[in-house]
mmCIF file of C-alpha atoms and ligand atoms in Angstrom:
data_model
loop_
_atom_site.group_PDB
_atom_site.id
_atom_site.type_symbol
_atom_site.label_atom_id
_atom_site.label_comp_id
_atom_site.label_asym_id
_atom_site.label_seq_id
_atom_site.Cartn_x
_atom_site.Cartn_y
_atom_site.Cartn_z
ATOM 1 C CA MET A 136 104.271 64.642 123.032
ATOM 2 C CA ALA A 137 103.753 65.585 119.400
ATOM 3 C CA THR A 138 103.961 69.312 118.713
ATOM 4 C CA GLY A 139 102.110 71.557 116.267
ATOM 5 C CA PRO A 140 103.577 70.435 112.928
ATOM 6 C CA ALA A 141 103.419 66.737 113.823
ATOM 7 C CA LEU A 142 99.730 67.081 114.651
ATOM 8 C CA ARG A 143 98.742 68.762 111.399
ATOM 9 C CA LYS A 144 98.519 65.623 109.285
ATOM 10 C CA LEU A 145 95.147 63.947 109.405
ATOM 11 C CA ALA A 146 96.326 60.320 109.279
ATOM 12 C CA ALA A 147 99.004 60.715 111.962
ATOM 13 C CA HIS A 148 96.787 62.743 114.249
ATOM 14 C CA ARG A 149 93.832 60.395 113.812
ATOM 15 C CA SER A 150 95.976 57.437 114.755
ATOM 16 C CA ILE A 151 96.909 59.219 118.010
ATOM 17 C CA HIS A 152 93.185 59.753 118.691
ATOM 18 C CA ASP A 153 92.253 56.181 117.825
ATOM 19 C CA GLY A 154 95.074 54.644 119.849
ATOM 20 C CA ALA A 155 94.244 56.722 122.931
ATOM 21 C CA TYR A 156 90.528 56.004 122.560
ATOM 22 C CA ALA A 157 90.981 52.229 122.250
ATOM 23 C CA GLU A 158 93.196 52.081 125.330
ATOM 24 C CA ALA A 159 90.849 54.283 127.400
ATOM 25 C CA ARG A 160 87.860 52.181 126.309
ATOM 26 C CA ASP A 161 89.637 48.940 127.256
ATOM 27 C CA LEU A 162 90.657 50.299 130.665
ATOM 28 C CA THR A 163 87.083 51.549 131.201
ATOM 29 C CA ASP A 164 85.768 48.066 130.389
ATOM 30 C CA VAL A 165 88.121 46.604 132.990
ATOM 31 C CA VAL A 166 86.899 49.062 135.648
ATOM 32 C CA ASN A 167 83.258 48.243 134.784
ATOM 33 C CA GLN A 168 83.856 44.502 134.961
ATOM 34 C CA LEU A 169 85.674 44.680 138.298
ATOM 35 C CA PHE A 170 82.853 46.862 139.660
ATOM 36 C CA GLN A 171 80.223 44.337 138.597
ATOM 37 C CA GLN A 172 82.243 41.517 140.130
ATOM 38 C CA GLU A 173 82.522 43.539 143.368
ATOM 39 C CA ARG A 174 86.289 43.203 143.330
ATOM 40 C CA ASP A 175 86.641 46.510 145.146
ATOM 41 C CA ASP A 176 90.398 46.733 145.675
ATOM 42 C CA GLU A 177 91.215 45.842 142.080
ATOM 43 C CA CYS A 178 88.476 48.167 140.859
ATOM 44 C CA ARG A 179 90.006 51.072 142.792
ATOM 45 C CA THR A 180 93.437 50.312 141.385
ATOM 46 C CA ALA A 181 92.083 50.111 137.837
ATOM 47 C CA ALA A 182 90.233 53.418 138.321
ATOM 48 C CA ASP A 183 93.493 55.046 139.484
ATOM 49 C CA VAL A 184 95.205 53.765 136.326
ATOM 50 C CA LEU A 185 92.340 55.040 134.168
ATOM 51 C CA ILE A 186 92.423 58.527 135.757
ATOM 52 C CA GLU A 187 96.178 58.657 135.191
ATOM 53 C CA TYR A 188 95.675 57.522 131.602
ATOM 54 C CA TRP A 189 93.196 60.323 130.842
ATOM 55 C CA GLU A 190 95.566 62.861 132.384
ATOM 56 C CA THR A 191 98.800 61.769 130.764
ATOM 57 C CA ARG A 192 97.476 60.835 127.340
ATOM 58 C CA VAL A 193 94.274 62.675 126.519
ATOM 59 C CA ILE A 194 94.465 65.864 128.620
ATOM 60 C CA ALA A 195 98.176 66.202 127.847
ATOM 61 C CA HIS A 196 97.311 65.883 124.127
ATOM 62 C CA ALA A 197 94.686 68.640 124.541
ATOM 63 C CA ASP A 198 97.169 70.883 126.373
ATOM 64 C CA ALA A 199 99.727 70.400 123.591
ATOM 65 C CA GLU A 200 97.145 71.277 120.948
ATOM 66 C CA GLU A 201 96.100 74.463 122.713
ATOM 67 C CA GLU A 202 99.726 75.539 123.118
ATOM 68 C CA GLY A 203 100.798 74.653 119.583
ATOM 69 C CA LEU A 204 98.449 73.466 116.863
ATOM 70 C CA TYR A 205 95.468 75.665 117.741
ATOM 71 C CA VAL A 206 97.633 78.798 118.066
ATOM 72 C CA GLU A 207 99.234 78.159 114.673
ATOM 73 C CA ILE A 208 95.935 77.454 112.927
ATOM 74 C CA ALA A 209 94.262 80.515 114.478
ATOM 75 C CA GLU A 210 97.124 82.705 113.249
ATOM 76 C CA GLU A 211 97.002 81.310 109.723
ATOM 77 C CA ASN A 212 93.224 81.019 109.439
ATOM 78 C CA PRO A 213 91.473 83.660 111.566
ATOM 79 C CA GLN A 214 88.139 82.480 110.126
ATOM 80 C CA LEU A 215 88.560 79.254 112.130
ATOM 81 C CA GLN A 216 88.466 81.156 115.444
ATOM 82 C CA LYS A 217 84.956 79.914 116.251
ATOM 83 C CA GLU A 218 85.833 76.274 115.557
ATOM 84 C CA ILE A 219 88.901 76.556 117.754
ATOM 85 C CA HIS A 220 86.810 77.980 120.595
ATOM 86 C CA MET A 221 84.351 75.093 120.222
ATOM 87 C CA LEU A 222 87.109 72.501 120.251
ATOM 88 C CA THR A 223 88.775 74.163 123.250
ATOM 89 C CA ARG A 224 85.433 73.951 125.086
ATOM 90 C CA ASP A 225 85.386 70.205 124.360
ATOM 91 C CA HIS A 226 88.813 69.955 126.007
ATOM 92 C CA ASP A 227 87.436 71.909 128.969
ATOM 93 C CA LEU A 228 84.523 69.471 129.282
ATOM 94 C CA LEU A 229 87.004 66.591 129.469
ATOM 95 C CA ARG A 230 88.973 68.469 132.166
ATOM 96 C CA ILE A 231 85.785 69.301 134.110
ATOM 97 C CA ILE A 232 84.474 65.713 134.029
ATOM 98 C CA LEU A 233 87.866 64.321 135.006
ATOM 99 C CA ASP A 234 88.060 66.782 137.922
ATOM 100 C CA LYS A 235 84.619 65.606 139.070
ATOM 101 C CA ILE A 236 85.778 62.004 138.973
ATOM 102 C CA LYS A 237 88.915 62.842 140.931
ATOM 103 C CA THR A 238 87.007 64.832 143.540
ATOM 104 C CA GLN A 239 84.448 62.063 144.104
ATOM 105 C CA PHE A 240 86.796 59.151 143.839
ATOM 106 C CA LYS A 241 89.590 60.649 145.926
ATOM 107 C CA GLU A 242 87.128 61.625 148.685
ATOM 108 C CA ASN A 243 86.350 58.069 149.739
ATOM 109 C CA HIS A 244 88.516 56.161 147.252
ATOM 110 C CA HIS A 245 85.497 54.167 146.234
ATOM 111 C CA VAL A 246 84.235 53.557 142.714
ATOM 112 C CA THR A 247 80.506 54.313 142.476
ATOM 113 C CA LYS A 248 77.946 54.035 139.687
ATOM 114 C CA LEU A 249 78.277 57.796 139.220
ATOM 115 C CA VAL A 250 82.037 57.502 138.721
ATOM 116 C CA LEU A 251 81.455 54.756 136.131
ATOM 117 C CA ASP A 252 78.974 57.005 134.312
ATOM 118 C CA GLN A 253 81.465 59.844 134.336
ATOM 119 C CA PHE A 254 84.201 57.620 132.901
ATOM 120 C CA GLN A 255 81.738 56.648 130.157
ATOM 121 C CA SER A 256 80.948 60.288 129.443
ATOM 122 C CA LEU A 257 84.662 61.023 128.956
ATOM 123 C CA LEU A 258 84.749 58.413 126.198
ATOM 124 C CA ILE A 259 81.673 59.897 124.512
ATOM 125 C CA VAL A 260 82.848 63.513 124.634
ATOM 126 C CA ASN A 261 86.335 62.527 123.503
ATOM 127 C CA GLU A 262 85.007 60.563 120.546
ATOM 128 C CA ILE A 263 82.807 63.439 119.350
ATOM 129 C CA HIS A 264 85.658 65.887 119.857
ATOM 130 C CA SER A 265 88.227 63.834 117.945
ATOM 131 C CA ARG A 266 86.003 63.445 114.887
ATOM 132 C CA ASP A 267 85.123 67.169 114.873
ATOM 133 C CA GLU A 268 88.746 68.197 115.262
ATOM 134 C CA GLU A 269 89.803 65.939 112.379
ATOM 135 C CA ARG A 270 87.007 67.266 110.168
ATOM 136 C CA LEU A 271 87.361 70.970 111.008
ATOM 137 C CA LEU A 272 91.110 71.497 111.331
ATOM 138 C CA LEU A 273 93.184 68.792 109.723
ATOM 139 C CA GLU A 274 94.429 68.336 106.187
ATOM 140 C CA GLU A 275 94.794 65.106 104.241
HETATM 141 FE FE1 FE2 B 598 91.748 68.023 120.783
HETATM 142 FE FE1 FE2 B 599 93.777 65.892 118.729
#
């Protein structure tokens, strides 16, 4: 996982965002397709993979930022405190939505329309968050 200094450059950091987003979107498409085709077992397996992907790639990236990058930027630029709080709240929304998915999905291990909607909302929140983070915190 990239640490503070490695995340400071806009181009490098954006490519991490874009790579993670494209993969999550593709996996989400697979889950949606399998759901529509009523291929329940495969749909469950794909949803497990997608949950794991959000945890190990996107939430882990957020954790690393809060432990490194955000701490460094807040120390150097106290005037960015508000932006860092806003961006941390975005991370929390991703964690909260993912927890909801896990609670629902793990209960009966069944993908529902609600779970699909929640996966979609993760993509939307993450996309907004990534662009704001790039714009507010990162240097060319
Ligand atoms: Fe972030
Ligand atoms: Fe980021």
